[in-house]
GROMACS .gro file of C-alpha atoms in nm:
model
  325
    1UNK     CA    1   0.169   1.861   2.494
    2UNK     CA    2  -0.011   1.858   2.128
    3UNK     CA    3   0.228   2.117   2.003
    4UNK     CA    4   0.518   1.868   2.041
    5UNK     CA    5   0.377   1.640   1.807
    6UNK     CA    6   0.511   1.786   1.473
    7UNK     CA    7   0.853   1.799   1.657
    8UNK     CA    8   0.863   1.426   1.758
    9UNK     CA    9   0.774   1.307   1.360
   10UNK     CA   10   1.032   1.595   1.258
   11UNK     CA   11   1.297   1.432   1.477
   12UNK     CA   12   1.217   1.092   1.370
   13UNK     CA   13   1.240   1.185   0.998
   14UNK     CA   14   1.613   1.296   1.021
   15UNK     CA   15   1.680   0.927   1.008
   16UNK     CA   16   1.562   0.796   0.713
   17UNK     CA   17   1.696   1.108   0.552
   18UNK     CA   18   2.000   1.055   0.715
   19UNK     CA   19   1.998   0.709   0.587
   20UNK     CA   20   1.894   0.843   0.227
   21UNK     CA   21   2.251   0.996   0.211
   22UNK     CA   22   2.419   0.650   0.242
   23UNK     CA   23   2.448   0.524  -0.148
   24UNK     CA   24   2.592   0.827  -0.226
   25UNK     CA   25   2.884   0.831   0.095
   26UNK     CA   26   2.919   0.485  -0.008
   27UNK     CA   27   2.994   0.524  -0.382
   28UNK     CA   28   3.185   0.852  -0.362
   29UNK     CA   29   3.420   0.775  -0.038
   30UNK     CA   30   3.412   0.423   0.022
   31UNK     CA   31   3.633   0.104  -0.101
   32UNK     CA   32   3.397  -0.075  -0.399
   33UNK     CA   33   3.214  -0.404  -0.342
   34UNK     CA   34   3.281  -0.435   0.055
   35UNK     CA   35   2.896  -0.425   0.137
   36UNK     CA   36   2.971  -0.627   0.452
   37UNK     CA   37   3.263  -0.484   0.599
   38UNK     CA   38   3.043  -0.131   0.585
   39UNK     CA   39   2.747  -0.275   0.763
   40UNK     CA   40   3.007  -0.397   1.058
   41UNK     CA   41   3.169  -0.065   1.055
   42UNK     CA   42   2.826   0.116   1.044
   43UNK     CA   43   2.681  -0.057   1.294
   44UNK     CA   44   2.957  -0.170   1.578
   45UNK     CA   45   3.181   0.171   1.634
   46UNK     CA   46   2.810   0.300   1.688
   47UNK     CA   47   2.707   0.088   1.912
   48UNK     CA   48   3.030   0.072   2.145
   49UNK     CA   49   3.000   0.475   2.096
   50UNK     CA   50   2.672   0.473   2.261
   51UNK     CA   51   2.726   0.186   2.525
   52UNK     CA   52   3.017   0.418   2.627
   53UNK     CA   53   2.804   0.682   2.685
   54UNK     CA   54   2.493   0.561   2.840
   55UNK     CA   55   2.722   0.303   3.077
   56UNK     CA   56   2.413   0.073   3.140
   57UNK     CA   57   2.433  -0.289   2.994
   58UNK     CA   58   2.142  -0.505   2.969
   59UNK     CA   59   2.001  -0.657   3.304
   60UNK     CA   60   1.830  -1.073   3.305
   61UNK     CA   61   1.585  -1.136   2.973
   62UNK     CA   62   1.708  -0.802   2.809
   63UNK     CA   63   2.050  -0.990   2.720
   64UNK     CA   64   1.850  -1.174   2.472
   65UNK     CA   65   1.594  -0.936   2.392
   66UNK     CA   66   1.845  -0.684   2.281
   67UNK     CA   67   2.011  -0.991   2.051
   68UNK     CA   68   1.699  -1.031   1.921
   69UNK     CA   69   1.636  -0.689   1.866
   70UNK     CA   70   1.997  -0.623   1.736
   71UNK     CA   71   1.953  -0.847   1.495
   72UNK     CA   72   1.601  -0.831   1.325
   73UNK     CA   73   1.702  -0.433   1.311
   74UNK     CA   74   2.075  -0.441   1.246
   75UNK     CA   75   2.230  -0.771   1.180
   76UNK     CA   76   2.000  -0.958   0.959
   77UNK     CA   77   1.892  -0.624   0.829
   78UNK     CA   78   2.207  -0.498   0.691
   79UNK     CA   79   2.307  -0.841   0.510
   80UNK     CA   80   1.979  -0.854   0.368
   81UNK     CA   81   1.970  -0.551   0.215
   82UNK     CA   82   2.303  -0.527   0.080
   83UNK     CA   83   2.234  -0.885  -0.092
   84UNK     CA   84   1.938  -0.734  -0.259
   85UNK     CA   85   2.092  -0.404  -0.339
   86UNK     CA   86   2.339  -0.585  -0.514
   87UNK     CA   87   2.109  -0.886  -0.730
   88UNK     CA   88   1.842  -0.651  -0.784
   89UNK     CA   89   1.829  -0.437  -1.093
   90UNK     CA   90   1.757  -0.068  -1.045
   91UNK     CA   91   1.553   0.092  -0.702
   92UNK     CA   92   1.368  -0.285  -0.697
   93UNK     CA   93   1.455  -0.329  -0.325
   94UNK     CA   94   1.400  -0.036  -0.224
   95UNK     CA   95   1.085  -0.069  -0.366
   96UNK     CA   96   1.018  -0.408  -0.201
   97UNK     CA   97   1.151  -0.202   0.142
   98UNK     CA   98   0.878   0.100   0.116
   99UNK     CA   99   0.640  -0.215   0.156
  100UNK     CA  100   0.742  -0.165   0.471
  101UNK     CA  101   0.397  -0.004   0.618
  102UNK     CA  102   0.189  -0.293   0.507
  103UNK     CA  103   0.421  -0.546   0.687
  104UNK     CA  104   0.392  -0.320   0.989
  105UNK     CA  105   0.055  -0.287   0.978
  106UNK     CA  106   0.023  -0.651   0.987
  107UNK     CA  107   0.241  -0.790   1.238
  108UNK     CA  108   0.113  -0.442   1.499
  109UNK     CA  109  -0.254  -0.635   1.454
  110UNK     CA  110  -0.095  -0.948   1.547
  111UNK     CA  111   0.137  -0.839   1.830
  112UNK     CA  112  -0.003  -0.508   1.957
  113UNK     CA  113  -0.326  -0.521   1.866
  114UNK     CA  114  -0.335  -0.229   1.637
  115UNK     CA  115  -0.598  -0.275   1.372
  116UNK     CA  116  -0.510  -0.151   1.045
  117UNK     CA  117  -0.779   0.060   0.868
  118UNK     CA  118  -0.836   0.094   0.532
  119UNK     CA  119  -0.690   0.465   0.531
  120UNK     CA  120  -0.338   0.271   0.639
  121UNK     CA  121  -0.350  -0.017   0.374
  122UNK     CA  122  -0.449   0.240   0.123
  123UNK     CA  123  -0.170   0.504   0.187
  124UNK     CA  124   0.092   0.234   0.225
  125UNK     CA  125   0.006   0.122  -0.118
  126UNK     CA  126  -0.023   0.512  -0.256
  127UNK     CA  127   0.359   0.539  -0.057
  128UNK     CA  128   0.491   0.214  -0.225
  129UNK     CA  129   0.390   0.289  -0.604
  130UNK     CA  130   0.572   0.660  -0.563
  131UNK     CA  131   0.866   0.523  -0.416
  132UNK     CA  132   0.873   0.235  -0.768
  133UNK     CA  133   0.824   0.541  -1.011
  134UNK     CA  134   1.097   0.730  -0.786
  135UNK     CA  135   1.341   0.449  -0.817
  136UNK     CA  136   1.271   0.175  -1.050
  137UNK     CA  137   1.477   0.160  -1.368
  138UNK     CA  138   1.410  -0.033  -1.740
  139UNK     CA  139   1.665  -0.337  -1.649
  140UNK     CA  140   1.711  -0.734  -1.721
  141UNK     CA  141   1.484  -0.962  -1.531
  142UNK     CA  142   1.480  -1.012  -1.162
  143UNK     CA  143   1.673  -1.230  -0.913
  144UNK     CA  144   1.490  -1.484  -0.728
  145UNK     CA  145   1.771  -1.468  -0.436
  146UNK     CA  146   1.768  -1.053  -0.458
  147UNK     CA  147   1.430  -1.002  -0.450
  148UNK     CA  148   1.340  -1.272  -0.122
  149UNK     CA  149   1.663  -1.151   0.059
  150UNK     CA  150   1.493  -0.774  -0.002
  151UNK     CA  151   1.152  -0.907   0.141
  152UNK     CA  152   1.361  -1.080   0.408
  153UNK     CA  153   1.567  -0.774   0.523
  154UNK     CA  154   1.209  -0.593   0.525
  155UNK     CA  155   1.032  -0.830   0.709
  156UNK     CA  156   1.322  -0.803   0.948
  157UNK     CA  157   1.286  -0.398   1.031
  158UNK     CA  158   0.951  -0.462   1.019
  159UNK     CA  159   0.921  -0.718   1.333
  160UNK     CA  160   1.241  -0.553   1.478
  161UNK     CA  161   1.023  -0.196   1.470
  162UNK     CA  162   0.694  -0.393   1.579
  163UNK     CA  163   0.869  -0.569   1.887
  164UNK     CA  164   1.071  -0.226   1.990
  165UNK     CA  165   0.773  -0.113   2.081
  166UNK     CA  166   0.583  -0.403   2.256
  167UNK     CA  167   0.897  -0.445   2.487
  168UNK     CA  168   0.984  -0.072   2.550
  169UNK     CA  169   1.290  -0.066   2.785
  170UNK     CA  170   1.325  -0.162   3.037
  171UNK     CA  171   1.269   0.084   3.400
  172UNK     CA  172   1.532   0.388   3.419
  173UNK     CA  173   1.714   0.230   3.074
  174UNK     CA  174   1.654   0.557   2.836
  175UNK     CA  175   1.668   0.518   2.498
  176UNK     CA  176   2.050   0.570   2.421
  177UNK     CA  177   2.134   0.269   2.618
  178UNK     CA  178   1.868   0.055   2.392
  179UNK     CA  179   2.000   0.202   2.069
  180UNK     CA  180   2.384   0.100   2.179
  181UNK     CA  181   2.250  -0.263   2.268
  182UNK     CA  182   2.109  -0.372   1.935
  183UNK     CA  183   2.416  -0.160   1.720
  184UNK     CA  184   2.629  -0.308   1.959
  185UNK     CA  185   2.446  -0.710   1.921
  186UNK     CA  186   2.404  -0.634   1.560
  187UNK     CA  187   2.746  -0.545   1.478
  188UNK     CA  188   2.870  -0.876   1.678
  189UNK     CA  189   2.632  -1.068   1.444
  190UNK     CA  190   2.785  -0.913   1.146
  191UNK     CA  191   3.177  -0.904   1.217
  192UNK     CA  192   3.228  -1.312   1.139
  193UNK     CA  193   3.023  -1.300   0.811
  194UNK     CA  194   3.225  -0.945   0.653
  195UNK     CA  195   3.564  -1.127   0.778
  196UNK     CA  196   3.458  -1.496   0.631
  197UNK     CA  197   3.316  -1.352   0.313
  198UNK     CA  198   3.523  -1.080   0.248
  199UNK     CA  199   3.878  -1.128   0.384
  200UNK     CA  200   4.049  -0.917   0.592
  201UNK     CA  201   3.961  -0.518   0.593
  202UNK     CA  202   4.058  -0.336   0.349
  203UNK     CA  203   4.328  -0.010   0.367
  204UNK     CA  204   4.142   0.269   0.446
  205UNK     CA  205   4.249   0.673   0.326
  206UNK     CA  206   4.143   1.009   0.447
  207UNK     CA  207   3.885   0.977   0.211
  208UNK     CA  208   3.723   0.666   0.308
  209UNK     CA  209   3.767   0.695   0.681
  210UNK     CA  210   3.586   0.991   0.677
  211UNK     CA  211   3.318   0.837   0.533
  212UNK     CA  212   3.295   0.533   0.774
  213UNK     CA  213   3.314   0.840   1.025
  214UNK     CA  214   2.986   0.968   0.885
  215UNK     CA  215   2.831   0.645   0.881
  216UNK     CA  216   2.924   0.574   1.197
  217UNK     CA  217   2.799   0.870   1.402
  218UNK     CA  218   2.562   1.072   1.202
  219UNK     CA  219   2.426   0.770   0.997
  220UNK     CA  220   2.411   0.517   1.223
  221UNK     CA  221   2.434   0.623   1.585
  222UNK     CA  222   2.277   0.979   1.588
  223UNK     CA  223   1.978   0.800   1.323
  224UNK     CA  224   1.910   0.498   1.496
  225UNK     CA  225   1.851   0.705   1.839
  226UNK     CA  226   1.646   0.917   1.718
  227UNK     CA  227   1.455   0.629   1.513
  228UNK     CA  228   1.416   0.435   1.821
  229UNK     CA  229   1.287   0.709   2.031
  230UNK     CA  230   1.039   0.751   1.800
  231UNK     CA  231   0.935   0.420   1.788
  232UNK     CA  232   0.874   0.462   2.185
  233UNK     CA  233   0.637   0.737   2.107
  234UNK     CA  234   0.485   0.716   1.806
  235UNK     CA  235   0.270   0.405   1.700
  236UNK     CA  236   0.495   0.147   1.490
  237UNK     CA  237   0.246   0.249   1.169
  238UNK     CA  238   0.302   0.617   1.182
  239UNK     CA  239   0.700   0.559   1.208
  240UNK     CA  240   0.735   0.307   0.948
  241UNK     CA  241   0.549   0.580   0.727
  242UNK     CA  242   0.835   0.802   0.689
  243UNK     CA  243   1.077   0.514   0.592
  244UNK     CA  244   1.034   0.624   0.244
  245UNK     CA  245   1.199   0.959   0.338
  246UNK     CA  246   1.490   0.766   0.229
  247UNK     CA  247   1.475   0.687  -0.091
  248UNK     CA  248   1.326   1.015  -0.186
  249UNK     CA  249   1.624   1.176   0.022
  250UNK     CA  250   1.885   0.959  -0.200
  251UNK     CA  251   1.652   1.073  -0.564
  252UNK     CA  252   1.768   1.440  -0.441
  253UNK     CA  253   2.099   1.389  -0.345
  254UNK     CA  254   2.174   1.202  -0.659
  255UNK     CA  255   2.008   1.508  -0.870
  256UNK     CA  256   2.232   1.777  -0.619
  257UNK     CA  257   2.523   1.627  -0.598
  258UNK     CA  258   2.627   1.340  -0.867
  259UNK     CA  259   2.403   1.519  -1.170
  260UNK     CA  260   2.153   1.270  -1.183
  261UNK     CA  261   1.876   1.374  -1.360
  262UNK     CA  262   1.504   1.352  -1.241
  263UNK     CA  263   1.229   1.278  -1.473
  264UNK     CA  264   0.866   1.396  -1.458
  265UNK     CA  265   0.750   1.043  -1.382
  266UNK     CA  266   0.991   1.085  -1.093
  267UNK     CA  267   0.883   1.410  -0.915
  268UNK     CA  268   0.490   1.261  -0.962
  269UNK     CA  269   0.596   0.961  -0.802
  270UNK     CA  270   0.859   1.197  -0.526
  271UNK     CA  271   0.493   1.408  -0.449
  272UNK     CA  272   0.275   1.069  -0.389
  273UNK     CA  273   0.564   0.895  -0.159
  274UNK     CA  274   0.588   1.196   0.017
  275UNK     CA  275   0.202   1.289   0.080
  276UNK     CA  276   0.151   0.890   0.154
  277UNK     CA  277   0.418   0.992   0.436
  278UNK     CA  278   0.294   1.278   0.558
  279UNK     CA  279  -0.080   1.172   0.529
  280UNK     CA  280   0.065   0.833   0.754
  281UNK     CA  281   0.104   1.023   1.038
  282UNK     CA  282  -0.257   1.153   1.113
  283UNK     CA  283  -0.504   0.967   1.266
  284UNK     CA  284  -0.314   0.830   1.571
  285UNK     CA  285  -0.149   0.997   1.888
  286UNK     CA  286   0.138   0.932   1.980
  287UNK     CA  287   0.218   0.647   2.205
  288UNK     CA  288   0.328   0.687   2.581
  289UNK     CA  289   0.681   0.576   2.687
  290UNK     CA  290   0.654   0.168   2.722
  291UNK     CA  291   0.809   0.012   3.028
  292UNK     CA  292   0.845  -0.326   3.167
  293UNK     CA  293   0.501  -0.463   3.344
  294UNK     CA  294   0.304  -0.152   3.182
  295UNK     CA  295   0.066  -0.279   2.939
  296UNK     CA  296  -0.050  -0.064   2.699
  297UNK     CA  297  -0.306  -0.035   2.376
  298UNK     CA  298  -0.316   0.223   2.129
  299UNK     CA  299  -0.573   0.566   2.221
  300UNK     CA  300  -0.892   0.554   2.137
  301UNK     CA  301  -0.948   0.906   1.953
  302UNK     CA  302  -0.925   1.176   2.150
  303UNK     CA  303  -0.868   0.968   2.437
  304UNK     CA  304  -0.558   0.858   2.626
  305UNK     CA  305  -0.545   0.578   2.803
  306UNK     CA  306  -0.382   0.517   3.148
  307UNK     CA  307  -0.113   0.266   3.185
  308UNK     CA  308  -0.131   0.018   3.448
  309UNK     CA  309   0.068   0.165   3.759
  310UNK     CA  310  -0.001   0.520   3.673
  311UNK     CA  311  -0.120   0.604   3.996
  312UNK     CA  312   0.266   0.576   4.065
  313UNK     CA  313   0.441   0.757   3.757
  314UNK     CA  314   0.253   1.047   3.601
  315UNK     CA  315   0.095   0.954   3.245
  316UNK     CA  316   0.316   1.187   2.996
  317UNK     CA  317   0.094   1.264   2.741
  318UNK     CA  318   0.318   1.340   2.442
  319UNK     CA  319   0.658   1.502   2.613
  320UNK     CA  320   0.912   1.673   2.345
  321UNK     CA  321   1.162   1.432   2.444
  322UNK     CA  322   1.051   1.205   2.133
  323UNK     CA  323   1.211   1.023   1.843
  324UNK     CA  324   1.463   0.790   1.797
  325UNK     CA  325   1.598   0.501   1.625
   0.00000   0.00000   0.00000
């Protein structure tokens, strides 16, 4: 139904806002400089969460499709942007990560054949400049190694949103099982770099193991379900559109809760990001459920188009049962 529409993007926001909260969880309740060891206990207590409660593991080529998928979307993609984070002066890579449309919009035309139009370029560009006046700060010169691992770990979430959607899941697999594969994959991937570069775990308090709690299961698990639900619904331009929710969301929770002030330059740049985001979702339906052996293309407008094998499963145009990451 039409009407669910605004309820799918709704429900695919909360995770980039979710995600906006993280700087601040990780400065106010977590040990200092342990950028690894967070990733791995982001990403892996998530992922065994969810395996444990969808109790489906992956069948034949999805063994290495979820490994792939795992780790262009967790375990690549949380190194990465740590590195950055940390090399980068100011917002920089989260600047080089609201890039994130354009990348999208180029490897959809090469993989799903989703053309970009001019509308998408142009709004990705609008979205990227108000995310730099959001976040960018006067500050020394920038880091060769920062600024390619932030294009990397971009690049990454880029092809890992792109190919989400070209494979789908596979038939009767919903979309918590596919969620606990790559946290799960991703988290493996991770563990033997936080242990080699960091050393052994760190002691953990109330304090801090109630944030690893947060990141865990609202962050992480609860986030990237809903992200990758969307991804099965939506097309891969109109999600990667609202990944500069989280920057934005981290501007405002650094003004409400550490006192960080926000300049006029700021709220101009806040109302462009968030338009660009808003103004990214129009002009494409969203995308039926992908399944194995069901081709599909993107609408024409106005028009659905019926999947191979419909005659056997009904064509759900736009259920409620949308978003997730």
């Amino acid at each position: 139904m039409a009407s669910s529409r605004p309820a799918l993007i709704a429900l695919t926001a909360l995770a980039p806002v979710s995600w906006g909260t993280t700087y601040a969880v990780t400065t106010e309740f977590l040990p200092a400089d342990r950028p690894l060891f967070t990733g791995l206990m982001r990403a892996l207590p998530a992922g065994l969460l969810l395996l444990a409660l969808a109790r489906v593991l992956p069948r034949g080529a999805w063994w290495w499709k979820a490994a792939v998928l795992g780790a262009l979307n967790i375990g690549a993609f949380f190194p990465l942007l740590f590195l950055s984070a940390y090399r980068l002066p100011g917002g920089m890579a989260a600047v080089v990560g609201s890039a994130g449309p354009l990348f999208v919009a180029g490897l959809a035309a090469l993989l799903l054949g989703q053309r970009p139009t001019r509308r998408t370029l142009l709004t990705g560009a609008v979205a990227a400049f108000g995310v730099s006046l959001v976040v960018l700060r006067a500050a020394g010169a920038l880091d060769a190694v920062g600024l390619l691992a932030a294009l990397a770990a971009t690049v990454s979430m880029s092809a890992g949103t792109v190919l989400t959607q070209r494979w789908g899941r596979p038939a009767g697999v919903g979309p918590l099982a596919l969620t606990g594969w790559q946290l799960t994959a991703g988290g493996l991937l991770i563990a033997p770099l936080a242990f080699l570069v960091e050393g052994a775990p760190p002691a953990l308090d109330g304090r801090a193991a109630g944030g690893y709690l947060y990141l865990a299961v609202a962050n992480t698990a609860v986030a990237y379900w809903l992200w990758f639900r969307g991804i099965g619904r939506l097309t891969a331009t109109q999600v990667t559109f609202l990944g500069p929710l989280s920057p934005l969301t981290a501007a405002v929770v650094g003004w409400a809760a550490l006192g960080q002030a926000l300049t006029p330059v700021q709220l101009v740049g806040m109302g462009l990001a968030f338009g660009a985001t808003v103004a990214g979702q129009f002009g494409a339906r969203p995308m039926p459920p992908r399944r194995e052996g069901v081709m599909r293309r993107e609408p024409a407008e106005g028009r659905p188009v019926r999947p191979v094998g419909a005659d056997r499963e009904p064509f759900p145009v736009c259920r409620a049962s949308t978003g997730e990451r």
